[in-house]
CSV table of C-alpha atoms in Angstrom, one decimal:
chain,number,residue,atom,x,y,z
A,23,UNK,CA,52.3,-39.7,83.8
A,24,UNK,CA,52.4,-37.4,80.7
A,25,UNK,CA,54.7,-39.7,79.3
A,26,UNK,CA,52.7,-42.3,79.6
A,27,UNK,CA,49.8,-40.7,78.0
A,28,UNK,CA,51.7,-39.7,74.7
A,29,UNK,CA,51.2,-36.3,75.2
A,30,UNK,CA,53.8,-33.2,74.8
A,31,UNK,CA,55.2,-32.5,78.0
A,32,UNK,CA,54.6,-29.0,78.0
A,33,UNK,CA,57.7,-26.9,78.6
A,34,UNK,CA,58.4,-23.8,80.5
A,35,UNK,CA,55.4,-20.8,80.0
A,36,UNK,CA,56.4,-18.7,76.7
A,37,UNK,CA,57.3,-15.5,77.5
A,38,UNK,CA,54.8,-12.6,76.8
A,39,UNK,CA,56.2,-11.3,73.8
A,40,UNK,CA,56.3,-14.9,72.1
A,41,UNK,CA,52.9,-15.3,72.9
A,42,UNK,CA,52.0,-12.3,71.4
A,43,UNK,CA,53.6,-13.3,67.9
A,44,UNK,CA,52.0,-16.7,67.8
A,45,UNK,CA,48.5,-14.9,68.3
A,46,UNK,CA,49.5,-13.2,65.1
A,47,UNK,CA,50.5,-15.7,63.3
A,48,UNK,CA,47.3,-17.3,64.0
A,49,UNK,CA,45.0,-14.6,62.9
A,50,UNK,CA,47.1,-14.6,59.9
A,51,UNK,CA,47.0,-18.1,59.2
A,52,UNK,CA,43.4,-19.6,58.6
A,53,UNK,CA,41.0,-21.9,60.5
A,54,UNK,CA,40.4,-25.3,60.4
A,55,UNK,CA,36.7,-24.6,59.2
A,56,UNK,CA,38.3,-21.8,56.7
A,57,UNK,CA,41.0,-25.1,55.7
A,58,UNK,CA,38.0,-27.4,55.0
A,59,UNK,CA,36.1,-24.2,53.1
A,60,UNK,CA,39.4,-23.4,51.1
A,61,UNK,CA,39.7,-27.2,50.4
A,62,UNK,CA,35.7,-27.5,49.2
A,63,UNK,CA,36.3,-24.3,46.5
A,64,UNK,CA,40.1,-25.7,45.5
A,65,UNK,CA,37.5,-29.1,44.6
A,66,UNK,CA,35.0,-27.3,43.1
A,67,UNK,CA,37.5,-25.0,41.2
A,68,UNK,CA,39.3,-28.2,40.0
A,69,UNK,CA,36.1,-29.3,38.6
A,70,UNK,CA,36.1,-25.9,36.9
A,71,UNK,CA,39.4,-26.2,35.5
A,72,UNK,CA,39.1,-29.2,34.2
A,73,UNK,CA,35.9,-28.7,32.6
A,74,UNK,CA,37.0,-25.5,30.8
A,75,UNK,CA,40.1,-27.5,30.3
A,76,UNK,CA,38.5,-29.8,28.2
A,77,UNK,CA,36.4,-27.2,26.3
A,78,UNK,CA,39.5,-25.7,25.1
A,79,UNK,CA,40.5,-29.3,23.6
A,80,UNK,CA,37.1,-29.4,22.0
A,81,UNK,CA,37.6,-25.6,20.4
A,82,UNK,CA,41.1,-26.2,19.7
A,83,UNK,CA,40.1,-29.1,17.7
A,84,UNK,CA,37.2,-27.4,16.2
A,85,UNK,CA,39.5,-24.4,15.2
A,86,UNK,CA,42.1,-27.0,13.9
A,87,UNK,CA,39.6,-29.0,12.0
A,88,UNK,CA,37.8,-26.0,10.7
A,89,UNK,CA,41.0,-24.5,9.6
A,90,UNK,CA,41.7,-27.5,7.8
A,91,UNK,CA,37.8,-27.0,6.2
A,92,UNK,CA,39.6,-23.8,5.0
A,93,UNK,CA,42.1,-24.8,3.8
A,94,UNK,CA,40.5,-27.6,1.8
A,95,UNK,CA,38.4,-24.9,0.7
A,96,UNK,CA,40.4,-22.1,-0.6
A,97,UNK,CA,42.8,-25.0,-2.1
A,98,UNK,CA,39.8,-25.7,-4.0
A,99,UNK,CA,38.7,-22.0,-5.0
A,100,UNK,CA,42.5,-22.2,-6.3
A,101,UNK,CA,42.2,-24.4,-8.1
A,102,UNK,CA,38.6,-23.0,-9.5
A,103,UNK,CA,40.9,-20.1,-10.4
A,104,UNK,CA,43.0,-21.4,-12.8
A,105,UNK,CA,40.3,-23.9,-14.5
A,106,UNK,CA,39.1,-20.4,-15.2
A,107,UNK,CA,42.3,-18.4,-16.7
A,108,UNK,CA,42.6,-21.9,-18.8
A,109,UNK,CA,39.4,-21.2,-19.9
A,110,UNK,CA,39.8,-17.4,-20.3
A,111,UNK,CA,43.4,-18.2,-22.4
A,112,UNK,CA,41.5,-20.8,-24.1
A,113,UNK,CA,38.6,-19.1,-25.7
A,114,UNK,CA,41.3,-16.1,-26.0
A,115,UNK,CA,43.4,-18.2,-28.1
A,116,UNK,CA,40.4,-19.4,-30.1
A,117,UNK,CA,39.5,-15.7,-30.8
A,118,UNK,CA,43.6,-15.0,-32.0
A,119,UNK,CA,43.5,-18.3,-34.0
A,120,UNK,CA,39.7,-16.9,-35.6
A,121,UNK,CA,41.2,-13.2,-36.4
A,122,UNK,CA,44.2,-14.7,-37.7
A,123,UNK,CA,41.9,-16.7,-40.3
A,124,UNK,CA,40.1,-13.9,-41.1
A,125,UNK,CA,43.4,-11.9,-41.7
A,126,UNK,CA,44.6,-14.4,-43.4
A,127,UNK,CA,41.7,-14.8,-46.3
A,128,UNK,CA,41.5,-10.9,-46.0
A,129,UNK,CA,45.1,-10.8,-47.4
A,130,UNK,CA,44.6,-13.3,-50.0
A,131,UNK,CA,41.9,-11.6,-50.8
A,132,UNK,CA,43.8,-8.4,-51.4
A,133,UNK,CA,46.1,-10.6,-53.5
A,134,UNK,CA,43.7,-12.1,-55.4
A,135,UNK,CA,41.9,-8.1,-56.2
A,136,UNK,CA,45.9,-6.8,-56.7
A,137,UNK,CA,46.7,-9.5,-59.1
A,138,UNK,CA,43.3,-9.2,-60.9
A,139,UNK,CA,43.3,-5.5,-61.1
A,140,UNK,CA,47.4,-5.3,-62.5
A,141,UNK,CA,45.5,-7.7,-65.2
A,142,UNK,CA,43.3,-5.4,-66.1
A,143,UNK,CA,46.0,-2.7,-66.6
A,144,UNK,CA,48.2,-4.7,-68.1
A,145,UNK,CA,45.0,-5.2,-70.2
A,146,UNK,CA,44.4,-1.8,-70.5
A,147,UNK,CA,48.0,-0.5,-71.2
A,148,UNK,CA,48.0,-3.2,-74.6
A,149,UNK,CA,45.0,-1.9,-75.5
A,150,UNK,CA,46.0,2.1,-75.2
A,151,UNK,CA,49.6,0.6,-77.3
A,152,UNK,CA,47.3,-0.8,-79.9
A,153,UNK,CA,44.8,2.2,-80.2
A,154,UNK,CA,48.0,4.4,-80.3
A,155,UNK,CA,49.7,2.0,-83.0
A,156,UNK,CA,46.8,2.1,-85.0
A,157,UNK,CA,46.2,6.0,-84.3
A,158,UNK,CA,50.3,5.9,-85.6
A,159,UNK,CA,49.2,4.3,-88.7
A,160,UNK,CA,47.0,6.0,-89.4
A,161,UNK,CA,48.5,9.4,-89.1
A,162,UNK,CA,51.8,7.4,-90.9
A,163,UNK,CA,49.9,6.6,-93.6
A,164,UNK,CA,52.3,7.9,-96.9
A,165,UNK,CA,51.8,8.2,-101.0
A,166,UNK,CA,54.3,7.9,-102.8
A,167,UNK,CA,55.2,8.5,-106.2
A,168,UNK,CA,57.9,6.4,-107.9
A,169,UNK,CA,58.8,6.4,-111.5
A,170,UNK,CA,55.3,8.1,-112.5
A,171,UNK,CA,53.5,5.1,-110.6
A,172,UNK,CA,51.2,5.4,-107.1
A,173,UNK,CA,52.0,3.4,-104.2
A,174,UNK,CA,50.0,4.1,-100.6
A,175,UNK,CA,51.1,2.2,-97.7
A,176,UNK,CA,52.2,3.5,-94.0
A,177,UNK,CA,55.4,5.0,-92.9
A,178,UNK,CA,55.8,1.5,-90.1
A,179,UNK,CA,56.1,-0.9,-92.8
A,180,UNK,CA,58.7,1.4,-95.1
A,181,UNK,CA,60.7,2.9,-92.2
A,182,UNK,CA,61.1,-1.4,-90.2
A,183,UNK,CA,63.6,-2.5,-92.9
A,184,UNK,CA,64.7,-0.2,-95.0
A,185,UNK,CA,67.5,2.8,-94.2
A,186,UNK,CA,66.6,4.9,-96.9
A,187,UNK,CA,63.1,5.1,-95.8
A,188,UNK,CA,64.0,5.1,-91.9
A,189,UNK,CA,66.4,7.8,-92.8
A,190,UNK,CA,63.6,10.1,-94.5
A,191,UNK,CA,61.1,9.4,-91.9
A,192,UNK,CA,63.2,10.0,-89.1
A,193,UNK,CA,61.2,12.8,-87.5
A,194,UNK,CA,57.6,12.9,-86.9
A,195,UNK,CA,55.8,12.3,-90.5
A,196,UNK,CA,53.6,15.5,-91.3
A,197,UNK,CA,52.0,14.5,-95.0
A,198,UNK,CA,49.9,18.0,-94.8
A,199,UNK,CA,52.5,19.4,-96.6
A,200,UNK,CA,52.7,17.9,-99.5
A,201,UNK,CA,50.1,15.3,-101.2
A,202,UNK,CA,52.8,12.7,-102.3
A,203,UNK,CA,56.8,11.6,-102.1
A,204,UNK,CA,58.5,11.8,-105.2
A,205,UNK,CA,61.0,8.7,-105.6
A,206,UNK,CA,62.9,8.8,-109.2
A,207,UNK,CA,63.6,4.9,-109.3
A,208,UNK,CA,61.7,1.6,-110.9
A,209,UNK,CA,58.2,1.5,-110.1
A,210,UNK,CA,58.1,-2.3,-111.2
A,211,UNK,CA,61.5,-3.4,-108.5
A,212,UNK,CA,59.8,-1.1,-106.2
A,213,UNK,CA,56.7,-3.0,-106.0
A,214,UNK,CA,58.4,-6.2,-105.6
A,215,UNK,CA,60.1,-4.6,-103.1
A,216,UNK,CA,57.2,-3.0,-100.9
A,217,UNK,CA,55.3,-6.2,-101.0
A,218,UNK,CA,58.2,-8.0,-99.7
A,219,UNK,CA,58.5,-5.4,-96.7
A,220,UNK,CA,54.4,-5.5,-96.3
A,221,UNK,CA,55.4,-9.5,-95.6
A,222,UNK,CA,57.4,-8.8,-92.9
A,223,UNK,CA,60.6,-9.7,-95.3
A,224,UNK,CA,58.9,-12.7,-96.4
A,225,UNK,CA,62.1,-14.5,-98.1
A,226,UNK,CA,60.7,-16.9,-99.9
A,227,UNK,CA,58.1,-15.0,-101.2
A,228,UNK,CA,61.4,-12.9,-102.5
A,229,UNK,CA,62.7,-16.2,-103.9
A,230,UNK,CA,59.9,-17.2,-105.8
A,231,UNK,CA,60.0,-14.3,-107.7
A,232,UNK,CA,63.3,-14.6,-108.1
A,233,UNK,CA,62.7,-17.8,-109.8
A,234,UNK,CA,59.8,-16.8,-112.0
A,235,UNK,CA,61.9,-13.7,-113.0
A,236,UNK,CA,64.9,-16.3,-114.1
A,237,UNK,CA,62.4,-18.0,-116.1
A,238,UNK,CA,60.8,-15.5,-118.1
A,239,UNK,CA,63.6,-12.7,-118.4
A,240,UNK,CA,66.8,-15.1,-117.4
A,241,UNK,CA,69.3,-13.8,-114.2
A,242,UNK,CA,70.2,-10.5,-115.9
A,243,UNK,CA,66.6,-9.0,-114.6
A,244,UNK,CA,67.4,-9.7,-111.3
A,245,UNK,CA,70.2,-7.6,-111.3
A,246,UNK,CA,68.2,-4.5,-111.5
A,247,UNK,CA,66.0,-6.0,-108.4
A,248,UNK,CA,69.2,-6.1,-106.5
A,249,UNK,CA,70.7,-2.7,-107.5
A,250,UNK,CA,67.1,-1.1,-106.3
A,251,UNK,CA,67.5,-3.1,-103.0
A,252,UNK,CA,70.6,-1.7,-102.6
A,253,UNK,CA,69.2,2.0,-103.3
A,254,UNK,CA,66.6,1.5,-100.5
A,255,UNK,CA,69.2,-0.1,-98.0
A,256,UNK,CA,67.0,-3.7,-97.6
A,257,UNK,CA,69.8,-5.9,-96.3
A,258,UNK,CA,67.6,-8.6,-96.2
A,259,UNK,CA,66.2,-9.0,-99.6
A,260,UNK,CA,70.2,-7.8,-100.9
A,261,UNK,CA,70.9,-11.4,-99.6
A,262,UNK,CA,68.2,-13.6,-100.6
A,263,UNK,CA,68.6,-11.8,-104.4
A,264,UNK,CA,72.7,-11.8,-103.9
A,265,UNK,CA,72.3,-15.5,-102.9
A,266,UNK,CA,70.2,-16.8,-105.6
A,267,UNK,CA,72.8,-14.8,-108.0
A,268,UNK,CA,75.8,-17.3,-107.0
A,269,UNK,CA,73.7,-19.5,-108.3
A,270,UNK,CA,73.0,-17.8,-111.8
A,271,UNK,CA,74.5,-20.5,-113.6
A,272,UNK,CA,72.6,-23.4,-112.4
A,273,UNK,CA,69.9,-21.8,-112.3
A,274,UNK,CA,70.5,-20.7,-116.3
A,275,UNK,CA,71.3,-23.9,-116.9
A,276,UNK,CA,68.2,-25.2,-115.9
A,277,UNK,CA,66.1,-23.9,-119.2
A,278,UNK,CA,69.2,-25.1,-121.5
A,279,UNK,CA,68.0,-26.7,-124.7
A,280,UNK,CA,69.9,-30.0,-124.9
A,281,UNK,CA,69.8,-32.1,-127.9
A,282,UNK,CA,71.0,-36.1,-127.9
A,283,UNK,CA,70.7,-38.7,-130.6
A,284,UNK,CA,69.8,-41.8,-128.9
A,285,UNK,CA,69.9,-45.0,-131.0
A,286,UNK,CA,70.3,-42.6,-134.1
A,287,UNK,CA,67.0,-40.7,-133.6
A,288,UNK,CA,67.3,-37.2,-132.4
A,289,UNK,CA,65.6,-35.9,-129.3
A,290,UNK,CA,65.9,-31.6,-128.3
A,291,UNK,CA,65.0,-31.3,-124.3
A,292,UNK,CA,66.5,-28.8,-121.6
A,293,UNK,CA,68.6,-29.7,-118.8
A,294,UNK,CA,65.7,-29.5,-116.0
A,295,UNK,CA,63.9,-32.0,-117.5
A,296,UNK,CA,67.1,-34.6,-118.1
A,297,UNK,CA,68.4,-33.8,-114.2
A,298,UNK,CA,65.2,-35.4,-113.2
A,299,UNK,CA,67.2,-38.5,-114.0
A,300,UNK,CA,70.1,-39.5,-111.7
A,301,UNK,CA,72.1,-40.6,-115.0
A,302,UNK,CA,71.7,-37.3,-116.5
A,303,UNK,CA,72.1,-35.3,-113.8
A,304,UNK,CA,75.4,-37.4,-113.1
A,305,UNK,CA,76.4,-36.5,-116.7
A,306,UNK,CA,75.5,-33.1,-117.2
A,307,UNK,CA,77.2,-32.4,-114.2
A,308,UNK,CA,80.6,-33.6,-115.4
A,309,UNK,CA,79.9,-31.9,-118.5
A,310,UNK,CA,78.8,-28.6,-117.0
A,311,UNK,CA,82.3,-28.3,-115.2
A,312,UNK,CA,84.1,-29.4,-118.1
A,313,UNK,CA,86.7,-27.0,-118.3
A,314,UNK,CA,84.2,-24.2,-116.9
A,315,UNK,CA,82.3,-24.6,-120.0
A,316,UNK,CA,78.4,-23.8,-119.7
A,317,UNK,CA,75.8,-26.7,-120.6
A,318,UNK,CA,74.4,-23.8,-122.8
A,319,UNK,CA,77.8,-23.7,-125.1
A,320,UNK,CA,77.3,-27.6,-125.4
A,321,UNK,CA,74.1,-27.7,-126.8
A,322,UNK,CA,75.6,-25.6,-129.7
A,323,UNK,CA,77.9,-28.5,-130.1
A,324,UNK,CA,77.5,-31.6,-131.2
A,325,UNK,CA,74.4,-33.8,-129.5
A,326,UNK,CA,74.9,-35.9,-127.0
A,327,UNK,CA,75.1,-39.3,-128.2
A,328,UNK,CA,74.1,-42.6,-126.4
A,329,UNK,CA,73.9,-46.0,-127.8
A,330,UNK,CA,70.6,-46.8,-126.4
A,331,UNK,CA,67.3,-48.1,-127.7
A,332,UNK,CA,65.3,-45.3,-128.7
A,333,UNK,CA,61.8,-46.6,-128.0
A,334,UNK,CA,62.8,-46.8,-124.2
A,335,UNK,CA,64.4,-43.6,-124.0
A,336,UNK,CA,61.6,-42.0,-125.3
A,337,UNK,CA,59.1,-43.3,-122.8
A,338,UNK,CA,61.5,-42.1,-120.3
A,339,UNK,CA,61.8,-38.5,-121.5
A,340,UNK,CA,57.8,-38.7,-121.6
A,341,UNK,CA,58.0,-39.8,-118.0
A,342,UNK,CA,61.0,-37.5,-117.0
A,343,UNK,CA,58.5,-34.0,-118.7
A,344,UNK,CA,55.7,-34.7,-116.7
A,345,UNK,CA,57.0,-34.5,-113.7
A,346,UNK,CA,57.7,-38.4,-112.7
A,347,UNK,CA,54.3,-39.3,-112.7
A,348,UNK,CA,54.3,-42.5,-112.1
A,349,UNK,CA,51.0,-43.4,-114.2
A,350,UNK,CA,52.3,-42.3,-117.1
A,351,UNK,CA,55.1,-44.5,-117.2
A,352,UNK,CA,52.9,-47.7,-116.5
A,353,UNK,CA,50.5,-46.6,-119.1
A,354,UNK,CA,53.8,-47.3,-121.2
A,355,UNK,CA,55.0,-50.2,-120.0
A,356,UNK,CA,51.1,-51.5,-120.5
A,357,UNK,CA,51.4,-50.6,-124.4
A,358,UNK,CA,55.0,-52.6,-124.7
A,359,UNK,CA,54.8,-56.2,-125.6
A,360,UNK,CA,55.2,-58.7,-123.0
A,361,UNK,CA,58.5,-59.8,-124.5
A,362,UNK,CA,60.2,-55.8,-124.1
A,363,UNK,CA,59.0,-55.2,-120.5
A,364,UNK,CA,61.5,-57.0,-118.8
A,365,UNK,CA,64.2,-55.7,-121.1
A,366,UNK,CA,62.8,-51.9,-121.1
A,367,UNK,CA,62.9,-52.4,-116.9
A,368,UNK,CA,66.5,-53.7,-116.8
A,369,UNK,CA,67.7,-50.8,-119.4
A,370,UNK,CA,65.9,-48.1,-116.7
A,371,UNK,CA,67.6,-49.8,-113.9
A,372,UNK,CA,70.8,-50.6,-115.0
A,373,UNK,CA,71.4,-47.4,-117.4
A,374,UNK,CA,69.5,-44.7,-116.0
A,375,UNK,CA,69.6,-45.5,-112.6
A,376,UNK,CA,65.3,-45.4,-112.5
A,377,UNK,CA,63.1,-48.1,-110.9
A,378,UNK,CA,60.8,-48.5,-113.1
């Protein structure tokens, strides 16, 4: 019957000890009510856990989004700070550039002022030098008594080119002790040499004086000037006079009197005048150099004979005496008969080597 119903057959009764242990187990294990309540509580707890998990997911997403926003904001803040630093650097660079320009402008201004100061200093020094030279010249004025004639000049003028006066005034010149310096030399020649010194050694001026002296008194007058130049040790004057005296024969012969017989008529003139004509210049050069006989001696011998027309030669001589003035020559030609003009021109060009 038990098998038919499907109930578990009951076994033999358990001992008391077993029953007591079972009861203990029952006491420890929950009852069905407790199990149901526990299941309900577990279900309720599961809903709360789901809700909690959902809240945690949402919080995590929000935290992630907030962290991303913070990162973007931080990055943007860093970029802004970099741009701000760049602007500050640019401003500082511009300020440095402006300061450098100011320093450069100031440096150029200082250079200009320094150059202006140097120019002013140089100008001032030149003025001081000029004043000192003027004072030295004023203090260096000296009075000379040369052969009884008084000359007043300066130490600078005398000592620049004269070894004699340079030695005389080698120290500081003090004219308080004497009214003048006496020199026993020729005053006429000294006047010429002093003029040479005052003109800072003008050779042309001295040469002109030599020419005039030779013309008036002969070249022997220059020997005294040469002796005075040697005494006062004026080297440039010595060279000039000696150079002039080296040609004293030519200079003297320029004033020799020469007599010519042209076609039977006698003409007297100077070598200097005749030498203006190429023909006579060559002719007299041959005469002068022949046997080293000067032209002055030839003037005392026989006259120079030329077998030419004396009227044509008279016109030529007048032309030469005028210093080769073409107006004089044209006037003479105009007075000639027409048939003689061509003969005259041929004679001038072919014989006397002049272009009439």
